[in-house]
mmCIF file of C-alpha atoms in Angstrom:
data_model
loop_
_atom_site.group_PDB
_atom_site.id
_atom_site.type_symbol
_atom_site.label_atom_id
_atom_site.label_comp_id
_atom_site.label_asym_id
_atom_site.label_seq_id
_atom_site.Cartn_x
_atom_site.Cartn_y
_atom_site.Cartn_z
ATOM 1 C CA MET P 20 0.158 0.114 -0.094
ATOM 2 C CA ALA P 21 1.357 3.381 -0.798
ATOM 3 C CA LYS P 22 2.495 5.686 1.936
ATOM 4 C CA LYS P 23 0.565 8.300 1.440
ATOM 5 C CA LYS P 24 -3.139 8.269 2.043
ATOM 6 C CA THR P 25 -5.245 9.214 -1.124
ATOM 7 C CA ALA P 26 -8.697 10.210 -1.805
ATOM 8 C CA SER P 27 -9.102 8.266 -5.316
ATOM 9 C CA SER P 28 -11.830 5.702 -5.600
ATOM 10 C CA GLY P 29 -9.203 2.843 -6.104
ATOM 11 C CA HIS P 30 -6.981 3.426 -3.185
ATOM 12 C CA ARG P 31 -10.358 4.162 -1.186
ATOM 13 C CA GLU P 32 -11.607 0.708 -1.389
ATOM 14 C CA LEU P 33 -8.466 -0.419 -0.916
ATOM 15 C CA LYS P 34 -8.269 1.329 2.596
ATOM 16 C CA ARG P 35 -11.860 0.817 3.143
ATOM 17 C CA VAL P 36 -11.603 -2.836 2.668
ATOM 18 C CA ASP P 37 -8.381 -3.316 4.928
ATOM 19 C CA SER P 38 -9.868 -1.210 7.970
ATOM 20 C CA VAL P 39 -12.523 -4.135 8.052
ATOM 21 C CA PRO P 40 -12.875 -7.023 10.764
ATOM 22 C CA ASN P 41 -12.235 -9.576 7.715
ATOM 23 C CA ARG P 42 -14.240 -12.794 9.310
ATOM 24 C CA ASN P 43 -17.387 -10.776 9.982
ATOM 25 C CA LYS P 44 -17.215 -9.014 6.853
ATOM 26 C CA SER P 45 -16.529 -12.202 5.076
ATOM 27 C CA ILE P 46 -19.635 -13.656 6.519
ATOM 28 C CA ILE P 47 -21.692 -10.852 5.435
ATOM 29 C CA THR P 48 -20.715 -10.439 1.681
ATOM 30 C CA ILE P 49 -20.894 -14.181 1.224
ATOM 31 C CA ILE P 50 -25.118 -14.301 2.250
ATOM 32 C CA ALA P 51 -24.800 -11.236 -0.182
ATOM 33 C CA ILE P 52 -23.697 -12.978 -3.074
ATOM 34 C CA ILE P 53 -25.577 -15.868 -2.452
ATOM 35 C CA ILE P 54 -28.583 -13.514 -2.014
ATOM 36 C CA ALA P 55 -27.593 -11.870 -5.211
ATOM 37 C CA ILE P 56 -27.176 -15.132 -7.601
ATOM 38 C CA ILE P 57 -30.635 -16.391 -6.330
ATOM 39 C CA ILE P 58 -32.526 -13.004 -7.084
ATOM 40 C CA ALA P 59 -30.671 -12.857 -10.854
ATOM 41 C CA TYR P 60 -31.732 -16.039 -11.548
ATOM 42 C CA GLN P 61 -35.638 -15.804 -10.026
ATOM 43 C CA PHE P 62 -35.529 -12.676 -12.389
ATOM 44 C CA ARG P 63 -34.620 -14.634 -15.624
ATOM 45 C CA HIS P 64 -36.848 -17.623 -15.016
ATOM 46 C CA SER P 65 -40.774 -18.340 -14.279
ATOM 47 C CA SER P 66 -39.964 -20.840 -11.969
ATOM 48 C CA SER P 67 -37.616 -19.960 -9.407
ATOM 49 C CA SER P 68 -37.035 -23.349 -8.058
ATOM 50 C CA SER P 69 -35.539 -24.751 -10.955
ATOM 51 C CA SER P 70 -33.562 -21.122 -11.504
ATOM 52 C CA VAL P 71 -31.723 -22.143 -8.592
ATOM 53 C CA SER P 72 -31.286 -25.844 -9.268
ATOM 54 C CA HIS P 73 -29.180 -24.611 -12.851
ATOM 55 C CA THR P 74 -27.524 -22.336 -11.152
ATOM 56 C CA PHE P 75 -25.515 -24.918 -8.995
ATOM 57 C CA ASP P 76 -26.121 -28.071 -11.016
ATOM 58 C CA PRO P 77 -25.817 -27.130 -14.705
ATOM 59 C CA ASN P 78 -26.648 -28.978 -17.684
ATOM 60 C CA TYR P 79 -25.550 -28.582 -21.161
ATOM 61 C CA GLN P 80 -28.755 -26.939 -22.046
ATOM 62 C CA ASN P 81 -28.935 -24.764 -19.378
ATOM 63 C CA ILE P 82 -25.164 -23.264 -19.968
ATOM 64 C CA LEU P 83 -26.167 -22.954 -24.050
ATOM 65 C CA THR P 84 -29.308 -20.971 -23.107
ATOM 66 C CA GLU P 85 -28.316 -18.850 -20.068
ATOM 67 C CA ASN P 86 -24.772 -18.435 -20.152
ATOM 68 C CA SER P 87 -25.505 -15.011 -22.389
ATOM 69 C CA ARG P 88 -28.072 -13.708 -20.138
ATOM 70 C CA VAL P 89 -26.967 -11.221 -17.280
ATOM 71 C CA SER P 90 -28.497 -9.126 -14.727
ATOM 72 C CA GLN P 91 -29.881 -5.487 -16.391
ATOM 73 C CA ASN P 92 -28.046 -3.900 -13.847
ATOM 74 C CA SER P 93 -24.253 -4.574 -14.729
ATOM 75 C CA SER P 94 -22.598 -1.761 -12.534
ATOM 76 C CA HIS P 95 -23.578 -3.084 -9.077
ATOM 77 C CA ARG P 96 -20.389 -4.527 -7.352
ATOM 78 C CA HIS P 97 -21.073 -7.901 -4.942
ATOM 79 C CA TYR P 98 -17.610 -8.777 -4.177
ATOM 80 C CA THR P 99 -16.311 -5.652 -1.985
ATOM 81 C CA TYR P 100 -12.651 -6.652 -2.062
ATOM 82 C CA PRO P 101 -10.392 -5.455 -4.550
ATOM 83 C CA VAL P 102 -11.099 -7.222 -8.393
ATOM 84 C CA LEU P 103 -8.190 -7.043 -10.643
ATOM 85 C CA ALA P 104 -8.984 -8.690 -14.585
ATOM 86 C CA TYR P 105 -6.364 -9.323 -17.191
ATOM 87 C CA ILE P 106 -7.050 -8.483 -20.650
ATOM 88 C CA THR P 107 -4.986 -9.936 -23.767
ATOM 89 C CA PRO P 108 -4.451 -8.510 -26.909
ATOM 90 C CA TRP P 109 -5.013 -11.701 -28.829
ATOM 91 C CA ASN P 110 -8.301 -12.162 -27.132
ATOM 92 C CA SER P 111 -10.228 -8.925 -28.581
ATOM 93 C CA ARG P 112 -13.521 -9.784 -26.435
ATOM 94 C CA GLY P 113 -11.562 -8.876 -23.099
ATOM 95 C CA TYR P 114 -11.942 -5.087 -23.842
ATOM 96 C CA GLU P 115 -15.469 -5.350 -24.719
ATOM 97 C CA MET P 116 -16.269 -7.002 -21.578
ATOM 98 C CA ALA P 117 -13.643 -4.400 -19.543
ATOM 99 C CA LYS P 118 -15.925 -1.664 -21.136
ATOM 100 C CA THR P 119 -19.410 -3.248 -20.440
ATOM 101 C CA PHE P 120 -18.461 -4.149 -16.910
ATOM 102 C CA ASN P 121 -15.745 -1.714 -16.179
ATOM 103 C CA SER P 122 -17.744 -0.771 -12.697
ATOM 104 C CA LYS P 123 -17.219 -4.419 -11.277
ATOM 105 C CA PHE P 124 -13.489 -3.814 -11.516
ATOM 106 C CA THR P 125 -11.005 -2.445 -9.083
ATOM 107 C CA HIS P 126 -7.746 -2.922 -11.551
ATOM 108 C CA LEU P 127 -7.645 -3.397 -15.407
ATOM 109 C CA SER P 128 -4.888 -5.109 -16.629
ATOM 110 C CA PRO P 129 -4.035 -5.437 -20.153
ATOM 111 C CA VAL P 130 -1.158 -7.621 -21.309
ATOM 112 C CA TRP P 131 0.698 -5.074 -22.979
ATOM 113 C CA TYR P 132 4.381 -4.728 -21.992
ATOM 114 C CA ASP P 133 7.800 -6.648 -21.984
ATOM 115 C CA LEU P 134 11.276 -5.291 -20.805
ATOM 116 C CA LYS P 135 13.962 -6.765 -22.560
ATOM 117 C CA SER P 136 17.467 -6.803 -22.480
ATOM 118 C CA GLN P 137 19.287 -4.840 -25.378
ATOM 119 C CA GLN P 138 23.310 -4.964 -26.021
ATOM 120 C CA THR P 139 24.478 -3.328 -22.505
ATOM 121 C CA SER P 140 20.990 -1.369 -21.906
ATOM 122 C CA LEU P 141 17.377 -2.152 -21.578
ATOM 123 C CA VAL P 142 13.852 -1.464 -23.938
ATOM 124 C CA LEU P 143 10.616 -1.680 -22.923
ATOM 125 C CA GLU P 144 8.621 -3.260 -25.991
ATOM 126 C CA GLY P 145 4.711 -3.165 -26.286
ATOM 127 C CA ARG P 146 3.265 0.573 -26.556
ATOM 128 C CA HIS P 147 2.026 -0.678 -30.247
ATOM 129 C CA ASN P 148 -0.229 -2.541 -27.938
ATOM 130 C CA ALA P 149 -1.737 0.243 -26.187
ATOM 131 C CA ASP P 150 -5.080 1.338 -27.360
ATOM 132 C CA LYS P 151 -5.574 5.060 -26.017
ATOM 133 C CA GLY P 152 -9.124 5.388 -27.433
ATOM 134 C CA TRP P 153 -9.994 2.238 -25.255
ATOM 135 C CA ILE P 154 -8.390 3.826 -22.030
ATOM 136 C CA SER P 155 -10.269 6.988 -22.784
ATOM 137 C CA GLU P 156 -13.690 5.198 -22.737
ATOM 138 C CA LEU P 157 -13.143 3.190 -19.507
ATOM 139 C CA LYS P 158 -12.185 6.459 -18.008
ATOM 140 C CA LYS P 159 -14.879 8.094 -19.011
ATOM 141 C CA SER P 160 -17.062 5.141 -17.846
ATOM 142 C CA GLY P 161 -15.779 3.781 -14.767
ATOM 143 C CA GLU P 162 -13.433 4.228 -11.998
ATOM 144 C CA ALA P 163 -11.120 0.679 -12.537
ATOM 145 C CA LEU P 164 -7.430 1.495 -12.612
ATOM 146 C CA ILE P 165 -5.591 0.685 -15.470
ATOM 147 C CA LEU P 166 -2.495 -1.169 -14.745
ATOM 148 C CA PRO P 167 -0.928 -2.640 -17.946
ATOM 149 C CA ARG P 168 1.239 -5.829 -17.426
ATOM 150 C CA VAL P 169 5.171 -5.384 -17.572
ATOM 151 C CA VAL P 170 7.199 -9.103 -18.266
ATOM 152 C CA LEU P 171 10.429 -8.460 -17.144
ATOM 153 C CA GLU P 172 12.262 -10.402 -19.890
ATOM 154 C CA ALA P 173 15.599 -8.962 -19.156
ATOM 155 C CA PHE P 174 18.980 -11.185 -18.125
ATOM 156 C CA PRO P 175 17.837 -11.338 -14.557
ATOM 157 C CA ALA P 176 21.397 -11.838 -12.802
ATOM 158 C CA GLU P 177 22.763 -9.060 -14.931
ATOM 159 C CA LEU P 178 19.590 -6.832 -13.970
ATOM 160 C CA VAL P 179 19.481 -7.201 -10.184
ATOM 161 C CA ARG P 180 23.399 -6.800 -9.675
ATOM 162 C CA LYS P 181 23.996 -3.929 -11.912
ATOM 163 C CA LYS P 182 22.656 -0.862 -10.269
ATOM 164 C CA LYS P 183 22.687 1.049 -13.506
ATOM 165 C CA LEU P 184 20.282 -1.528 -15.210
ATOM 166 C CA ARG P 185 17.935 -1.703 -12.288
ATOM 167 C CA ASN P 186 17.606 2.428 -12.098
ATOM 168 C CA LYS P 187 17.591 2.057 -15.636
ATOM 169 C CA ALA P 188 14.444 -0.280 -15.587
ATOM 170 C CA ILE P 189 12.736 1.474 -13.119
ATOM 171 C CA ASP P 190 12.939 5.085 -15.545
ATOM 172 C CA LEU P 191 11.676 3.308 -18.391
ATOM 173 C CA ILE P 192 8.163 2.121 -16.369
ATOM 174 C CA VAL P 193 7.295 5.327 -14.495
ATOM 175 C CA THR P 194 8.392 7.278 -17.611
ATOM 176 C CA GLU P 195 5.927 4.962 -20.092
ATOM 177 C CA CYS P 196 2.884 5.537 -16.991
ATOM 178 C CA LYS P 197 3.888 9.221 -16.942
ATOM 179 C CA GLU P 198 3.387 9.511 -21.246
ATOM 180 C CA MET P 199 0.591 7.141 -21.586
ATOM 181 C CA GLY P 200 -1.567 8.355 -18.434
ATOM 182 C CA TYR P 201 -1.248 4.678 -16.777
ATOM 183 C CA ASP P 202 -2.666 4.316 -12.868
ATOM 184 C CA GLY P 203 0.722 2.213 -12.074
ATOM 185 C CA ILE P 204 1.961 -0.945 -13.652
ATOM 186 C CA VAL P 205 1.561 -5.063 -12.392
ATOM 187 C CA LEU P 206 5.146 -6.579 -12.595
ATOM 188 C CA GLU P 207 5.919 -10.221 -13.312
ATOM 189 C CA SER P 208 9.283 -11.029 -12.797
ATOM 190 C CA TRP P 209 9.389 -13.860 -9.977
ATOM 191 C CA SER P 210 9.105 -17.349 -12.267
ATOM 192 C CA ARG P 211 11.479 -16.230 -14.482
ATOM 193 C CA TRP P 212 13.902 -15.276 -11.914
ATOM 194 C CA ALA P 213 13.239 -18.824 -10.249
ATOM 195 C CA ALA P 214 14.101 -20.579 -13.527
ATOM 196 C CA TYR P 215 17.096 -18.838 -13.907
ATOM 197 C CA GLY P 216 18.429 -19.542 -10.072
ATOM 198 C CA ILE P 217 18.072 -16.160 -8.754
ATOM 199 C CA LEU P 218 15.905 -17.237 -5.729
ATOM 200 C CA HIS P 219 18.024 -19.588 -4.743
ATOM 201 C CA ASP P 220 21.047 -17.567 -3.854
ATOM 202 C CA PRO P 221 19.836 -15.136 -0.713
ATOM 203 C CA ASN P 222 22.305 -12.479 -2.044
ATOM 204 C CA MET P 223 20.836 -12.597 -5.068
ATOM 205 C CA ARG P 224 17.214 -12.999 -3.898
ATOM 206 C CA ASN P 225 17.566 -9.806 -1.657
ATOM 207 C CA LEU P 226 18.840 -7.729 -4.578
ATOM 208 C CA ALA P 227 16.103 -8.893 -6.697
ATOM 209 C CA LEU P 228 13.244 -8.001 -3.498
ATOM 210 C CA GLN P 229 15.264 -4.772 -3.169
ATOM 211 C CA PHE P 230 14.639 -3.982 -6.786
ATOM 212 C CA VAL P 231 10.759 -4.302 -6.482
ATOM 213 C CA LYS P 232 11.175 -2.354 -3.781
ATOM 214 C CA GLN P 233 12.481 0.375 -5.273
ATOM 215 C CA LEU P 234 9.865 0.066 -8.218
ATOM 216 C CA GLY P 235 7.078 0.647 -6.021
ATOM 217 C CA GLU P 236 8.732 3.173 -4.487
ATOM 218 C CA ALA P 237 9.478 5.551 -7.649
ATOM 219 C CA LEU P 238 5.820 4.478 -8.566
ATOM 220 C CA HIS P 239 4.251 5.972 -4.991
ATOM 221 C CA SER P 240 6.401 9.048 -5.517
ATOM 222 C CA ILE P 241 4.251 9.908 -8.690
ATOM 223 C CA SER P 242 0.635 11.657 -8.795
ATOM 224 C CA SER P 243 -1.669 9.982 -11.141
ATOM 225 C CA GLU P 244 -2.797 11.863 -14.223
ATOM 226 C CA ARG P 245 -6.994 11.229 -13.808
ATOM 227 C CA ASN P 246 -6.035 12.389 -9.730
ATOM 228 C CA SER P 247 -3.516 14.532 -8.081
ATOM 229 C CA GLU P 248 -3.927 13.277 -4.729
ATOM 230 C CA GLN P 249 -3.774 9.069 -5.713
ATOM 231 C CA GLN P 250 -0.103 7.807 -6.465
ATOM 232 C CA LEU P 251 0.754 5.260 -9.251
ATOM 233 C CA GLN P 252 0.898 1.431 -7.941
ATOM 234 C CA LEU P 253 2.314 -1.884 -8.283
ATOM 235 C CA VAL P 254 0.768 -4.981 -8.530
ATOM 236 C CA TYR P 255 2.972 -7.699 -8.433
ATOM 237 C CA VAL P 256 2.394 -11.163 -9.889
ATOM 238 C CA ILE P 257 3.553 -14.215 -7.376
ATOM 239 C CA GLY P 258 3.108 -18.250 -8.266
ATOM 240 C CA PRO P 259 1.837 -20.738 -6.032
ATOM 241 C CA PRO P 260 4.356 -22.628 -4.087
ATOM 242 C CA SER P 261 5.104 -25.920 -6.076
ATOM 243 C CA SER P 262 4.722 -28.184 -2.696
ATOM 244 C CA GLU P 263 2.893 -28.458 0.565
ATOM 245 C CA LYS P 264 6.137 -27.277 1.976
ATOM 246 C CA LEU P 265 7.965 -23.746 0.758
ATOM 247 C CA GLN P 266 10.620 -24.431 -1.315
ATOM 248 C CA ALA P 267 13.689 -22.014 -1.848
ATOM 249 C CA HIS P 268 12.424 -20.459 -5.039
ATOM 250 C CA ASP P 269 8.902 -20.252 -3.555
ATOM 251 C CA PHE P 270 7.289 -17.059 -2.862
ATOM 252 C CA GLY P 271 6.648 -17.352 1.004
ATOM 253 C CA PRO P 272 5.167 -15.130 3.889
ATOM 254 C CA LYS P 273 9.024 -13.558 4.653
ATOM 255 C CA ASP P 274 8.694 -12.170 1.119
ATOM 256 C CA LEU P 275 5.255 -10.527 1.171
ATOM 257 C CA GLU P 276 6.448 -8.897 4.571
ATOM 258 C CA THR P 277 9.357 -7.701 2.853
ATOM 259 C CA LEU P 278 7.584 -6.279 -0.189
ATOM 260 C CA SER P 279 4.231 -4.862 1.451
ATOM 261 C CA GLU P 280 4.961 -1.461 1.842
ATOM 262 C CA ALA P 281 6.110 -1.074 -1.783
ATOM 263 C CA VAL P 282 3.821 -3.119 -3.405
ATOM 264 C CA ASP P 283 -0.326 -2.339 -3.247
ATOM 265 C CA GLY P 284 -1.372 -6.116 -4.439
ATOM 266 C CA PHE P 285 -0.144 -9.510 -5.223
ATOM 267 C CA SER P 286 -1.826 -10.985 -7.793
ATOM 268 C CA LEU P 287 -1.374 -14.935 -6.933
ATOM 269 C CA MET P 288 -1.349 -17.638 -10.076
ATOM 270 C CA THR P 289 -3.710 -20.350 -8.286
ATOM 271 C CA TYR P 290 -4.417 -22.194 -11.297
ATOM 272 C CA ASP P 291 -2.705 -24.129 -14.086
ATOM 273 C CA PHE P 292 -2.730 -26.882 -11.502
ATOM 274 C CA SER P 293 -3.201 -29.529 -14.283
ATOM 275 C CA ASN P 294 -1.644 -30.268 -17.339
ATOM 276 C CA PRO P 295 -1.927 -32.505 -20.756
ATOM 277 C CA HIS P 296 0.811 -34.902 -18.978
ATOM 278 C CA LYS P 297 -1.229 -34.732 -15.724
ATOM 279 C CA PRO P 298 -4.926 -34.434 -16.541
ATOM 280 C CA GLY P 299 -7.443 -32.823 -14.104
ATOM 281 C CA PRO P 300 -8.858 -29.819 -12.278
ATOM 282 C CA ASN P 301 -7.296 -26.312 -13.105
ATOM 283 C CA ALA P 302 -7.495 -25.271 -9.241
ATOM 284 C CA PRO P 303 -8.700 -27.779 -6.615
ATOM 285 C CA MET P 304 -10.082 -25.863 -4.027
ATOM 286 C CA LYS P 305 -7.970 -27.757 -1.423
ATOM 287 C CA TRP P 306 -4.681 -26.737 -3.552
ATOM 288 C CA ILE P 307 -6.125 -23.187 -3.127
ATOM 289 C CA GLN P 308 -6.514 -23.358 0.565
ATOM 290 C CA ILE P 309 -2.960 -24.973 1.184
ATOM 291 C CA VAL P 310 -1.768 -22.145 -1.139
ATOM 292 C CA LEU P 311 -3.497 -19.480 1.411
ATOM 293 C CA GLN P 312 -2.250 -20.827 4.372
ATOM 294 C CA LEU P 313 1.876 -21.033 3.407
ATOM 295 C CA LEU P 314 1.044 -17.887 2.653
ATOM 296 C CA LEU P 315 -0.912 -16.183 5.124
ATOM 297 C CA ASP P 316 -1.748 -18.606 8.110
ATOM 298 C CA THR P 317 2.189 -18.809 9.585
ATOM 299 C CA SER P 318 2.637 -17.913 12.956
ATOM 300 C CA GLY P 319 5.241 -16.073 14.451
ATOM 301 C CA ASN P 320 4.598 -12.778 11.640
ATOM 302 C CA ARG P 321 2.252 -10.675 10.399
ATOM 303 C CA ALA P 322 1.143 -12.078 6.942
ATOM 304 C CA LYS P 323 -2.178 -12.785 7.761
ATOM 305 C CA SER P 324 -3.036 -9.225 8.105
ATOM 306 C CA LEU P 325 -1.572 -8.714 4.672
ATOM 307 C CA ALA P 326 -4.337 -10.783 3.463
ATOM 308 C CA PRO P 327 -6.619 -7.764 1.580
ATOM 309 C CA LYS P 328 -3.062 -7.384 -0.585
ATOM 310 C CA ILE P 329 -3.640 -10.836 -1.920
ATOM 311 C CA LEU P 330 -5.632 -10.923 -5.451
ATOM 312 C CA LEU P 331 -6.432 -14.895 -5.234
ATOM 313 C CA GLY P 332 -6.068 -16.179 -9.050
ATOM 314 C CA ILE P 333 -9.472 -17.210 -10.857
ATOM 315 C CA ASN P 334 -9.074 -18.982 -14.299
ATOM 316 C CA PHE P 335 -12.148 -17.705 -16.801
ATOM 317 C CA TYR P 336 -10.774 -20.267 -19.117
ATOM 318 C CA GLY P 337 -10.691 -24.577 -19.109
ATOM 319 C CA ASN P 338 -8.721 -27.206 -20.489
ATOM 320 C CA ASP P 339 -10.039 -29.847 -22.821
ATOM 321 C CA PHE P 340 -7.554 -32.825 -22.277
ATOM 322 C CA SER P 341 -6.838 -35.779 -24.370
ATOM 323 C CA LEU P 342 -6.949 -39.210 -22.461
ATOM 324 C CA SER P 343 -5.315 -40.960 -24.861
ATOM 325 C CA SER P 344 -1.774 -42.743 -24.135
ATOM 326 C CA ASP P 345 -0.338 -39.681 -26.074
ATOM 327 C CA SER P 346 -1.727 -37.299 -23.850
ATOM 328 C CA GLY P 347 -2.031 -33.706 -25.329
ATOM 329 C CA GLY P 348 -5.157 -30.974 -25.500
ATOM 330 C CA GLY P 349 -4.881 -27.546 -24.062
ATOM 331 C CA ALA P 350 -6.781 -24.851 -22.755
ATOM 332 C CA ILE P 351 -10.286 -23.457 -23.868
ATOM 333 C CA ILE P 352 -12.159 -21.071 -23.823
ATOM 334 C CA GLY P 353 -15.612 -19.633 -23.810
ATOM 335 C CA ARG P 354 -16.718 -20.151 -27.414
ATOM 336 C CA GLY P 355 -14.830 -23.413 -27.875
ATOM 337 C CA TYR P 356 -16.531 -24.738 -24.688
ATOM 338 C CA LEU P 357 -20.013 -23.631 -25.779
ATOM 339 C CA THR P 358 -19.306 -25.333 -29.123
ATOM 340 C CA LEU P 359 -18.644 -29.009 -27.377
ATOM 341 C CA LEU P 360 -21.640 -28.906 -25.507
ATOM 342 C CA GLU P 361 -23.793 -27.933 -28.820
ATOM 343 C CA LYS P 362 -21.718 -30.810 -30.586
ATOM 344 C CA HIS P 363 -21.563 -33.597 -27.790
ATOM 345 C CA LYS P 364 -24.437 -32.343 -25.443
ATOM 346 C CA PRO P 365 -22.550 -34.031 -22.855
ATOM 347 C CA GLU P 366 -23.567 -34.930 -18.927
ATOM 348 C CA LEU P 367 -21.938 -32.892 -16.893
ATOM 349 C CA GLN P 368 -20.221 -33.864 -13.562
ATOM 350 C CA TRP P 369 -19.414 -32.682 -10.302
ATOM 351 C CA ASP P 370 -16.141 -33.311 -8.808
ATOM 352 C CA LYS P 371 -16.988 -32.626 -5.055
ATOM 353 C CA ASN P 372 -12.619 -33.044 -4.605
ATOM 354 C CA SER P 373 -11.740 -29.955 -6.668
ATOM 355 C CA GLY P 374 -14.916 -28.352 -6.555
ATOM 356 C CA GLU P 375 -15.248 -27.880 -10.439
ATOM 357 C CA HIS P 376 -17.354 -29.255 -13.167
ATOM 358 C CA PHE P 377 -16.323 -31.627 -15.921
ATOM 359 C CA PHE P 378 -17.713 -33.713 -18.427
ATOM 360 C CA LEU P 379 -16.445 -36.582 -20.818
ATOM 361 C CA TYR P 380 -16.499 -36.673 -24.584
ATOM 362 C CA THR P 381 -15.026 -39.015 -27.487
ATOM 363 C CA ASP P 382 -13.794 -36.923 -30.588
ATOM 364 C CA ASP P 383 -13.947 -37.774 -34.432
ATOM 365 C CA LYS P 384 -10.969 -39.994 -33.945
ATOM 366 C CA ASP P 385 -12.382 -41.831 -31.495
ATOM 367 C CA ILE P 386 -9.913 -40.308 -28.234
ATOM 368 C CA LYS P 387 -11.581 -39.608 -25.287
ATOM 369 C CA HIS P 388 -11.142 -36.388 -23.968
ATOM 370 C CA ALA P 389 -11.704 -34.663 -20.442
ATOM 371 C CA VAL P 390 -13.147 -30.734 -20.337
ATOM 372 C CA PHE P 391 -12.920 -29.014 -17.295
ATOM 373 C CA TYR P 392 -13.882 -25.584 -17.239
ATOM 374 C CA PRO P 393 -15.418 -22.935 -14.673
ATOM 375 C CA SER P 394 -19.267 -22.758 -13.877
ATOM 376 C CA LEU P 395 -20.831 -20.639 -11.636
ATOM 377 C CA LYS P 396 -21.176 -22.713 -8.964
ATOM 378 C CA SER P 397 -16.937 -23.706 -9.339
ATOM 379 C CA ILE P 398 -16.316 -19.257 -9.162
ATOM 380 C CA SER P 399 -18.711 -19.088 -6.377
ATOM 381 C CA LEU P 400 -16.670 -21.562 -3.998
ATOM 382 C CA ARG P 401 -13.808 -19.618 -5.326
ATOM 383 C CA LEU P 402 -14.929 -15.973 -3.781
ATOM 384 C CA GLU P 403 -16.097 -17.660 -0.776
ATOM 385 C CA GLU P 404 -12.798 -18.762 -0.031
ATOM 386 C CA ALA P 405 -11.262 -15.839 -1.289
ATOM 387 C CA LEU P 406 -13.592 -13.481 1.069
ATOM 388 C CA SER P 407 -13.218 -15.900 3.845
ATOM 389 C CA TRP P 408 -9.632 -14.846 4.178
ATOM 390 C CA GLY P 409 -10.252 -11.307 3.398
ATOM 391 C CA CYS P 410 -8.516 -11.179 0.167
ATOM 392 C CA GLY P 411 -9.353 -9.914 -3.446
ATOM 393 C CA ILE P 412 -9.262 -11.717 -6.479
ATOM 394 C CA SER P 413 -7.278 -11.435 -10.000
ATOM 395 C CA ILE P 414 -8.793 -13.059 -13.006
ATOM 396 C CA TRP P 415 -7.124 -14.624 -16.187
ATOM 397 C CA GLU P 416 -8.760 -13.329 -18.306
ATOM 398 C CA ILE P 417 -12.118 -11.808 -18.824
ATOM 399 C CA GLY P 418 -12.520 -12.564 -22.509
ATOM 400 C CA GLN P 419 -12.254 -16.071 -21.917
ATOM 401 C CA GLY P 420 -15.587 -16.615 -19.627
ATOM 402 C CA LEU P 421 -19.132 -16.506 -20.069
ATOM 403 C CA ASP P 422 -21.193 -13.517 -20.026
ATOM 404 C CA TYR P 423 -22.829 -14.618 -16.430
ATOM 405 C CA PHE P 424 -20.050 -15.429 -14.703
ATOM 406 C CA PHE P 425 -19.549 -11.325 -14.105
ATOM 407 C CA ASP P 426 -23.148 -11.766 -11.998
ATOM 408 C CA LEU P 427 -21.074 -13.058 -9.558
ATOM 409 C CA LEU P 428 -18.636 -10.259 -9.167
#
């Protein structure tokens, strides 16, 4: 959180939820979300009992019929903690969803930039992705802060060791925010640093953390273009621990505390649990709970009080896995999911252990597939889990989901 108190709507939201007793507030908000879901579906259908049933135990006909129906009041927020939504340039639908449901989000992060090494210096690439017209529309129609994502692709060892390069990186980012009128950035670097072994060396890890702190402090020293009393923000992307015990390269409670003053939010990537070689659910509930416990429920530190800064990752995409001996398959987004439902008319099954819906089908080559894709029920469970901790959420990514998912936010 920025050191200076601000009067902006985005910062007001963060300040307000920080001051509320988490557990009591969470219980009230969970009840509010459930009531909102029931009312929305009663409005849509003549039979209220069947509408609630469809919400939590859908079949393929329900989804095909209802997925594009959303509440007439698309501006009302049910989720009171911060909501960050990612938008990718290769999926234009996300840009439209950001405009339609602008008021549902506190932060919007278009995936536009990469910071790369260029001989002995650095270059920030991606301005050609930026859509100034879209940004202008968003600022006129809502109060969500615009924080483009920047992936740190520069050679990690050189960047963290050399003060000149660290300062150059920060200058490039801050200058871009000023020139483009952004409200800050979302920075992604941890997974690359882990892959290059930076985080296993205590000295290098400390330098890496100091770079993030320095960037956050630099952003906090700049006023936002839209509100002079609001500082630029930094959201930092963190991966989930790789096992039930923290490993050397994992982002843990100590790292969270180290960066807590310089970073406004931590985008936690609690998805991609499974893959084509290990087919299964995208983000099992038990795994999500373990990840949050490792980060926030550690005795002897103040990590738990930092829960409002955690933005629990929720996937709006799914996976279509081939169950053949060769394995295979990959991500599936909303339109592909609806096409499969229409073609195969499958029976949806609820996996109680993971808290996800899935179905099986056989393709034209007689290969069996398993499809895991979010549902209203699975998303609701994850929202309730985040609320019980007092966390915000981060969505990857809003162009990949179904329209009625936004009624839950």
